[in-house]
Protein backbone atom coordinates (compact mmCIF):
# COMPACT_ATOMS: atom_id res chain seq x y z
CA UNK A 1 0.00 0.00 0.00
CA UNK A 2 1.15 3.48 -0.74
CA UNK A 3 0.72 5.73 2.29
CA UNK A 4 2.39 9.01 3.18
CA UNK A 5 1.33 8.65 6.77
CA UNK A 6 1.62 5.60 8.98
CA UNK A 7 0.63 6.32 12.58
CA UNK A 8 2.01 2.97 13.72
CA UNK A 9 5.62 4.13 13.12
CA UNK A 10 5.37 6.08 16.38
CA UNK A 11 4.20 2.98 18.25
CA UNK A 12 6.89 0.59 17.02
CA UNK A 13 9.16 0.26 20.08
CA UNK A 14 8.88 1.02 23.80
CA UNK A 15 11.50 3.75 23.38
CA UNK A 16 9.57 5.52 20.64
CA UNK A 17 6.30 5.12 22.53
CA UNK A 18 8.04 6.70 25.53
CA UNK A 19 9.14 9.67 23.45
CA UNK A 20 5.71 10.39 22.05
CA UNK A 21 3.68 9.67 25.20
CA UNK A 22 1.61 12.74 26.07
CA UNK A 23 0.53 11.91 29.62
CA UNK A 24 2.10 10.00 32.46
CA UNK A 25 1.52 9.29 36.13
CA UNK A 26 4.17 10.27 38.63
CA UNK A 27 4.17 9.76 42.37
CA UNK A 28 4.28 13.59 42.57
CA UNK A 29 0.70 13.65 41.28
CA UNK A 30 -0.74 11.56 44.10
CA UNK A 31 -2.63 12.53 47.23
CA UNK A 32 -3.51 9.72 49.65
CA UNK A 33 -6.76 10.06 51.62
CA UNK A 34 -6.41 8.52 55.09
CA UNK A 35 -9.02 7.50 57.68
CA UNK A 36 -8.50 7.45 61.43
CA UNK A 37 -10.33 7.39 64.74
CA UNK A 38 -9.76 7.71 68.47
CA UNK A 39 -10.35 3.99 69.14
CA UNK A 40 -7.56 1.73 70.33
CA UNK A 41 -7.45 -0.63 67.32
CA UNK A 42 -6.72 -0.27 63.62
CA UNK A 43 -9.86 -1.45 61.82
CA UNK A 44 -10.15 -2.85 58.29
CA UNK A 45 -12.85 -0.86 56.46
CA UNK A 46 -15.51 -3.27 55.27
CA UNK A 47 -16.86 -1.03 52.52
CA UNK A 48 -13.36 -0.34 51.12
CA UNK A 49 -11.32 -3.57 50.97
CA UNK A 50 -7.63 -2.84 51.48
CA UNK A 51 -8.26 0.41 53.39
CA UNK A 52 -7.85 0.85 57.13
CA UNK A 53 -9.28 3.19 59.72
CA UNK A 54 -6.15 3.86 61.75
CA UNK A 55 -5.48 4.67 65.36
CA UNK A 56 -3.38 7.82 65.73
CA UNK A 57 -0.17 5.82 66.19
CA UNK A 58 -1.10 3.43 63.35
CA UNK A 59 -1.69 6.42 61.10
CA UNK A 60 1.66 7.99 61.91
CA UNK A 61 3.44 4.75 61.05
CA UNK A 62 1.47 4.56 57.79
CA UNK A 63 2.31 8.16 56.89
CA UNK A 64 6.01 7.52 57.53
CA UNK A 65 5.84 4.42 55.37
CA UNK A 66 4.11 6.14 52.42
CA UNK A 67 6.54 9.07 52.70
CA UNK A 68 9.40 6.60 52.17
CA UNK A 69 7.60 5.41 49.04
CA UNK A 70 7.55 8.94 47.66
CA UNK A 71 4.04 10.10 48.52
CA UNK A 72 4.20 13.75 49.53
CA UNK A 73 0.58 14.61 50.32
CA UNK A 74 -2.20 13.17 52.47
CA UNK A 75 -5.74 14.32 53.11
CA UNK A 76 -7.25 13.61 56.52
CA UNK A 77 -10.66 12.08 57.22
CA UNK A 78 -11.54 11.49 60.88
CA UNK A 79 -14.26 9.31 62.32
CA UNK A 80 -15.55 11.30 65.24
CA UNK A 81 -17.00 9.67 68.35
CA UNK A 82 -20.80 9.82 68.45
CA UNK A 83 -20.86 11.74 71.76
CA UNK A 84 -18.83 14.61 70.21
CA UNK A 85 -21.34 15.18 67.41
CA UNK A 86 -23.79 18.05 67.68
CA UNK A 87 -26.27 20.05 65.62
CA UNK A 88 -23.75 22.77 64.80
CA UNK A 89 -20.70 20.52 64.67
CA UNK A 90 -18.81 22.80 67.05
CA UNK A 91 -16.27 20.09 67.94
CA UNK A 92 -14.73 20.63 64.49
CA UNK A 93 -12.84 23.68 65.80
CA UNK A 94 -11.50 22.19 69.05
CA UNK A 95 -7.72 22.69 69.12
CA UNK A 96 -7.40 19.51 71.21
CA UNK A 97 -9.63 17.53 68.84
CA UNK A 98 -8.57 14.46 66.87
CA UNK A 99 -7.72 16.26 63.63
CA UNK A 100 -5.42 18.98 65.05
CA UNK A 101 -3.78 16.31 67.18
CA UNK A 102 -3.10 14.24 64.07
CA UNK A 103 -1.86 17.23 62.05
CA UNK A 104 0.69 18.03 64.76
CA UNK A 105 1.76 14.40 65.02
CA UNK A 106 2.28 14.07 61.25
CA UNK A 107 4.21 17.33 61.09
CA UNK A 108 6.43 16.12 63.90
CA UNK A 109 7.07 12.67 62.41
CA UNK A 110 7.25 13.74 58.80
CA UNK A 111 7.72 17.53 58.47
CA UNK A 112 7.89 17.52 54.67
CA UNK A 113 4.53 15.82 54.21
CA UNK A 114 1.89 18.15 52.73
CA UNK A 115 -1.04 17.86 55.13
CA UNK A 116 -4.41 18.63 53.57
CA UNK A 117 -7.52 18.73 55.73
CA UNK A 118 -11.19 18.29 54.93
CA UNK A 119 -13.30 21.29 55.89
CA UNK A 120 -16.96 20.29 56.30
CA UNK A 121 -19.23 19.48 59.20
CA UNK A 122 -20.40 15.97 58.32
CA UNK A 123 -18.08 14.02 60.66
CA UNK A 124 -19.13 16.31 63.53
CA UNK A 125 -22.80 16.80 62.67
CA UNK A 126 -25.41 14.82 64.58
CA UNK A 127 -27.47 15.10 61.37
CA UNK A 128 -24.70 13.76 59.13
CA UNK A 129 -24.88 16.81 56.87
CA UNK A 130 -22.02 19.04 55.73
CA UNK A 131 -23.81 22.09 57.14
CA UNK A 132 -26.08 23.12 59.99
CA UNK A 133 -29.59 21.75 59.62
CA UNK A 134 -32.78 23.67 60.34
CA UNK A 135 -36.05 21.78 60.45
CA UNK A 136 -39.09 23.55 59.03
CA UNK A 137 -42.57 23.39 60.61
CA UNK A 138 -43.52 20.86 57.95
CA UNK A 139 -40.57 18.66 58.91
CA UNK A 140 -38.50 19.57 55.84
CA UNK A 141 -34.75 20.02 56.22
CA UNK A 142 -32.90 23.17 55.32
CA UNK A 143 -29.09 23.41 55.32
CA UNK A 144 -28.20 26.89 56.57
CA UNK A 145 -25.53 28.47 54.38
CA UNK A 146 -24.18 31.54 56.12
CA UNK A 147 -24.34 30.09 59.64
CA UNK A 148 -22.41 27.06 58.37
CA UNK A 149 -19.73 29.20 56.71
CA UNK A 150 -19.01 30.83 60.07
CA UNK A 151 -18.30 27.44 61.64
CA UNK A 152 -16.26 26.31 58.62
CA UNK A 153 -14.02 29.38 59.07
CA UNK A 154 -13.41 28.32 62.70
CA UNK A 155 -12.65 24.78 61.52
CA UNK A 156 -10.19 26.01 58.88
CA UNK A 157 -8.46 28.25 61.43
CA UNK A 158 -8.17 25.35 63.85
CA UNK A 159 -6.48 23.24 61.13
CA UNK A 160 -4.16 26.12 60.19
CA UNK A 161 -3.15 26.66 63.83
CA UNK A 162 -2.25 22.98 64.08
CA UNK A 163 -0.02 23.28 61.00
CA UNK A 164 -2.12 22.16 58.01
CA UNK A 165 -0.54 23.17 54.68
CA UNK A 166 -3.79 23.26 52.74
CA UNK A 167 -7.42 23.27 53.84
CA UNK A 168 -9.93 21.66 51.50
CA UNK A 169 -13.55 22.76 51.94
CA UNK A 170 -15.73 19.88 50.68
CA UNK A 171 -19.03 21.24 51.99
CA UNK A 172 -20.28 23.15 48.90
CA UNK A 173 -21.71 26.10 50.86
CA UNK A 174 -21.76 29.36 48.88
CA UNK A 175 -19.11 31.93 49.69
CA UNK A 176 -17.01 29.69 51.90
CA UNK A 177 -13.78 29.99 49.91
CA UNK A 178 -13.71 33.77 50.21
CA UNK A 179 -14.78 33.72 53.85
CA UNK A 180 -12.11 31.16 54.76
CA UNK A 181 -9.45 33.11 52.82
CA UNK A 182 -10.27 36.29 54.75
CA UNK A 183 -10.38 34.45 58.09
CA UNK A 184 -6.99 32.82 57.43
CA UNK A 185 -5.37 36.06 56.29
CA UNK A 186 -6.71 38.04 59.25
CA UNK A 187 -5.22 35.47 61.60
CA UNK A 188 -1.83 35.62 59.87
CA UNK A 189 -2.15 32.39 57.89
CA UNK A 190 -1.52 33.93 54.47
CA UNK A 191 0.55 30.89 53.55
CA UNK A 192 -2.14 28.30 54.23
CA UNK A 193 -3.55 27.19 50.88
CA UNK A 194 -7.13 26.42 49.88
CA UNK A 195 -8.03 23.45 47.72
CA UNK A 196 -11.66 24.10 46.81
CA UNK A 197 -14.03 21.24 46.10
CA UNK A 198 -15.27 23.36 43.21
CA UNK A 199 -17.43 20.88 41.32
CA UNK A 200 -18.51 18.32 43.89
CA UNK A 201 -21.48 16.37 42.61
CA UNK A 202 -24.32 14.82 44.59
CA UNK A 203 -22.97 11.41 43.64
CA UNK A 204 -23.98 7.87 44.50
CA UNK A 205 -20.28 6.96 44.38
CA UNK A 206 -19.62 8.22 47.94
CA UNK A 207 -21.41 5.29 49.58
CA UNK A 208 -18.33 3.30 50.72
CA UNK A 209 -16.73 6.47 52.21
CA UNK A 210 -19.81 7.19 54.29
CA UNK A 211 -19.64 3.57 55.44
CA UNK A 212 -15.99 4.04 56.42
CA UNK A 213 -16.77 7.04 58.61
CA UNK A 214 -20.35 6.30 59.54
CA UNK A 215 -21.15 9.77 58.18
CA UNK A 216 -24.20 9.25 55.97
CA UNK A 217 -26.95 11.87 56.38
CA UNK A 218 -29.46 10.67 59.01
CA UNK A 219 -32.24 12.11 56.90
CA UNK A 220 -32.56 13.56 53.41
CA UNK A 221 -29.74 13.86 50.88
CA UNK A 222 -27.09 16.40 49.90
CA UNK A 223 -28.73 17.63 46.70
CA UNK A 224 -29.40 21.17 47.92
CA UNK A 225 -25.67 21.81 48.21
CA UNK A 226 -23.79 19.26 46.09
CA UNK A 227 -24.14 19.65 42.32
CA UNK A 228 -26.59 17.93 40.02
CA UNK A 229 -24.79 15.22 37.99
CA UNK A 230 -26.33 16.54 34.78
CA UNK A 231 -24.57 19.90 34.92
CA UNK A 232 -21.29 21.11 33.45
CA UNK A 233 -21.91 24.83 32.80
CA UNK A 234 -22.70 25.11 36.47
CA UNK A 235 -19.23 23.71 37.25
CA UNK A 236 -17.74 26.63 35.33
CA UNK A 237 -19.90 28.98 37.37
CA UNK A 238 -18.58 27.44 40.59
CA UNK A 239 -15.06 27.71 39.18
CA UNK A 240 -15.39 31.42 38.47
CA UNK A 241 -16.58 32.03 42.03
CA UNK A 242 -13.80 29.97 43.61
CA UNK A 243 -11.15 31.69 41.48
CA UNK A 244 -12.44 35.09 42.48
CA UNK A 245 -12.61 34.06 46.13
CA UNK A 246 -8.95 33.04 46.19
CA UNK A 247 -8.84 29.26 45.69
CA UNK A 248 -5.30 27.97 45.04
CA UNK A 249 -6.39 24.63 43.60
CA UNK A 250 -9.80 23.62 42.28
CA UNK A 251 -11.25 20.12 42.39
CA UNK A 252 -13.63 17.93 40.44
CA UNK A 253 -15.23 15.04 42.32
CA UNK A 254 -15.89 12.21 41.49
CA UNK A 255 -13.27 11.83 38.75
CA UNK A 256 -13.89 8.89 36.39
CA UNK A 257 -17.57 9.56 35.59
CA UNK A 258 -16.84 13.32 35.29
CA UNK A 259 -13.86 13.46 32.90
CA UNK A 260 -15.70 15.95 30.69
CA UNK A 261 -16.01 18.29 33.67
CA UNK A 262 -12.26 18.05 34.31
CA UNK A 263 -11.58 18.78 30.64
CA UNK A 264 -13.98 21.71 30.67
CA UNK A 265 -12.42 23.28 33.76
CA UNK A 266 -8.96 22.70 32.24
CA UNK A 267 -10.04 24.91 29.32
CA UNK A 268 -11.46 27.57 31.60
CA UNK A 269 -8.77 28.05 34.25
CA UNK A 270 -5.03 28.45 34.73
CA UNK A 271 -5.32 27.12 38.30
CA UNK A 272 -4.09 23.61 39.10
CA UNK A 273 -6.90 21.04 39.00
CA UNK A 274 -7.28 18.17 41.45
CA UNK A 275 -9.55 15.23 40.74
CA UNK A 276 -10.88 12.87 43.41
CA UNK A 277 -11.17 9.22 42.44
CA UNK A 278 -13.76 8.51 45.11
CA UNK A 279 -14.58 5.51 47.25
CA UNK A 280 -17.17 4.08 44.82
CA UNK A 281 -14.70 4.23 41.94
CA UNK A 282 -12.16 2.47 44.17
CA UNK A 283 -14.65 -0.21 45.20
CA UNK A 284 -15.74 -0.87 41.61
CA UNK A 285 -12.17 -1.52 40.49
CA UNK A 286 -11.33 -3.57 43.59
CA UNK A 287 -14.44 -5.74 43.26
CA UNK A 288 -14.07 -6.22 39.52
CA UNK A 289 -10.41 -7.23 39.82
CA UNK A 290 -11.17 -9.82 42.49
CA UNK A 291 -12.48 -12.27 39.89
CA UNK A 292 -9.21 -12.37 38.00
CA UNK A 293 -10.57 -11.13 34.68
CA UNK A 294 -9.07 -7.67 35.06
CA UNK A 295 -5.43 -6.92 35.83
CA UNK A 296 -5.70 -4.60 38.84
CA UNK A 297 -2.43 -2.76 38.30
CA UNK A 298 -3.12 -2.13 34.62
CA UNK A 299 -6.71 -1.06 35.25
CA UNK A 300 -5.79 1.30 38.09
CA UNK A 301 -3.01 2.94 36.08
CA UNK A 302 -5.31 3.34 33.08
CA UNK A 303 -8.05 4.86 35.22
CA UNK A 304 -5.57 7.40 36.62
CA UNK A 305 -4.10 8.12 33.20
CA UNK A 306 -7.57 8.92 31.91
CA UNK A 307 -8.07 11.39 34.73
CA UNK A 308 -4.73 13.09 34.01
CA UNK A 309 -5.34 13.09 30.26
CA UNK A 310 -8.65 14.85 30.87
CA UNK A 311 -6.66 17.68 32.47
CA UNK A 312 -6.10 16.92 36.15
CA UNK A 313 -2.74 17.91 37.64
CA UNK A 314 -3.14 15.83 40.78
CA UNK A 315 -5.33 12.94 41.89
CA UNK A 316 -6.72 12.00 45.28
CA UNK A 317 -6.87 8.22 45.15
CA UNK A 318 -7.10 5.32 47.60
CA UNK A 319 -4.71 3.49 45.25
CA UNK A 320 -1.91 6.02 45.89
CA UNK A 321 0.22 3.64 47.93
CA UNK A 322 -0.14 0.79 45.42
CA UNK A 323 0.72 3.16 42.58
CA UNK A 324 3.79 4.48 44.40
CA UNK A 325 4.94 0.86 44.78
CA UNK A 326 4.28 0.01 41.11
CA UNK A 327 6.15 3.10 39.92
CA UNK A 328 9.28 2.15 41.88
C1 LIG B 1 -17.65 14.90 53.12
C2 LIG B 1 -16.88 14.16 52.10
C3 LIG B 1 -17.36 13.08 51.36
C4 LIG B 1 -16.30 12.61 50.60
C5 LIG B 1 -15.19 13.42 50.86
N1 LIG B 1 -15.58 14.39 51.80
C6 LIG B 1 -18.69 12.43 51.37
C7 LIG B 1 -19.89 13.23 51.11
O1 LIG B 1 -19.85 14.36 50.61
O2 LIG B 1 -20.95 12.71 51.44
C8 LIG B 1 -16.38 11.42 49.69
C9 LIG B 1 -15.12 10.79 49.29
C10 LIG B 1 -15.24 9.44 48.72
O3 LIG B 1 -16.35 8.90 48.46
O4 LIG B 1 -14.20 8.82 48.53
N2 LIG B 1 -17.63 16.26 53.12
Tab-separated table of C-alpha atoms and ligand atoms in Angstrom, residues 77 118 120 122 130 170-171 197 200 205-206 209-210 222 226 253 276-280 318, ligand 1:
chain	number	residue	atom	x	y	z
A	77	UNK	CA	-10.657	12.084	57.222
A	118	UNK	CA	-11.191	18.288	54.932
A	120	UNK	CA	-16.964	20.287	56.295
A	122	UNK	CA	-20.401	15.969	58.321
A	130	UNK	CA	-22.017	19.044	55.732
A	170	UNK	CA	-15.730	19.878	50.681
A	171	UNK	CA	-19.029	21.243	51.989
A	197	UNK	CA	-14.030	21.239	46.103
A	200	UNK	CA	-18.515	18.319	43.887
A	205	UNK	CA	-20.279	6.956	44.377
A	206	UNK	CA	-19.618	8.219	47.939
A	209	UNK	CA	-16.733	6.466	52.207
A	210	UNK	CA	-19.807	7.186	54.286
A	222	UNK	CA	-27.089	16.404	49.897
A	226	UNK	CA	-23.790	19.264	46.094
A	253	UNK	CA	-15.233	15.035	42.316
A	276	UNK	CA	-10.884	12.870	43.409
A	277	UNK	CA	-11.171	9.216	42.438
A	278	UNK	CA	-13.763	8.507	45.108
A	279	UNK	CA	-14.584	5.505	47.245
A	280	UNK	CA	-17.166	4.080	44.820
A	318	UNK	CA	-7.103	5.318	47.600
B	1	LIG	C1	-17.646	14.902	53.115
B	1	LIG	C2	-16.880	14.159	52.099
B	1	LIG	C3	-17.360	13.083	51.356
B	1	LIG	C4	-16.305	12.611	50.599
B	1	LIG	C5	-15.192	13.418	50.865
B	1	LIG	N1	-15.581	14.390	51.799
B	1	LIG	C6	-18.687	12.431	51.375
B	1	LIG	C7	-19.886	13.229	51.108
B	1	LIG	O1	-19.854	14.359	50.606
B	1	LIG	O2	-20.946	12.713	51.439
B	1	LIG	C8	-16.384	11.423	49.692
B	1	LIG	C9	-15.118	10.792	49.286
B	1	LIG	C10	-15.242	9.436	48.725
B	1	LIG	O3	-16.347	8.898	48.455
B	1	LIG	O4	-14.200	8.815	48.526
B	1	LIG	N2	-17.633	16.256	53.124
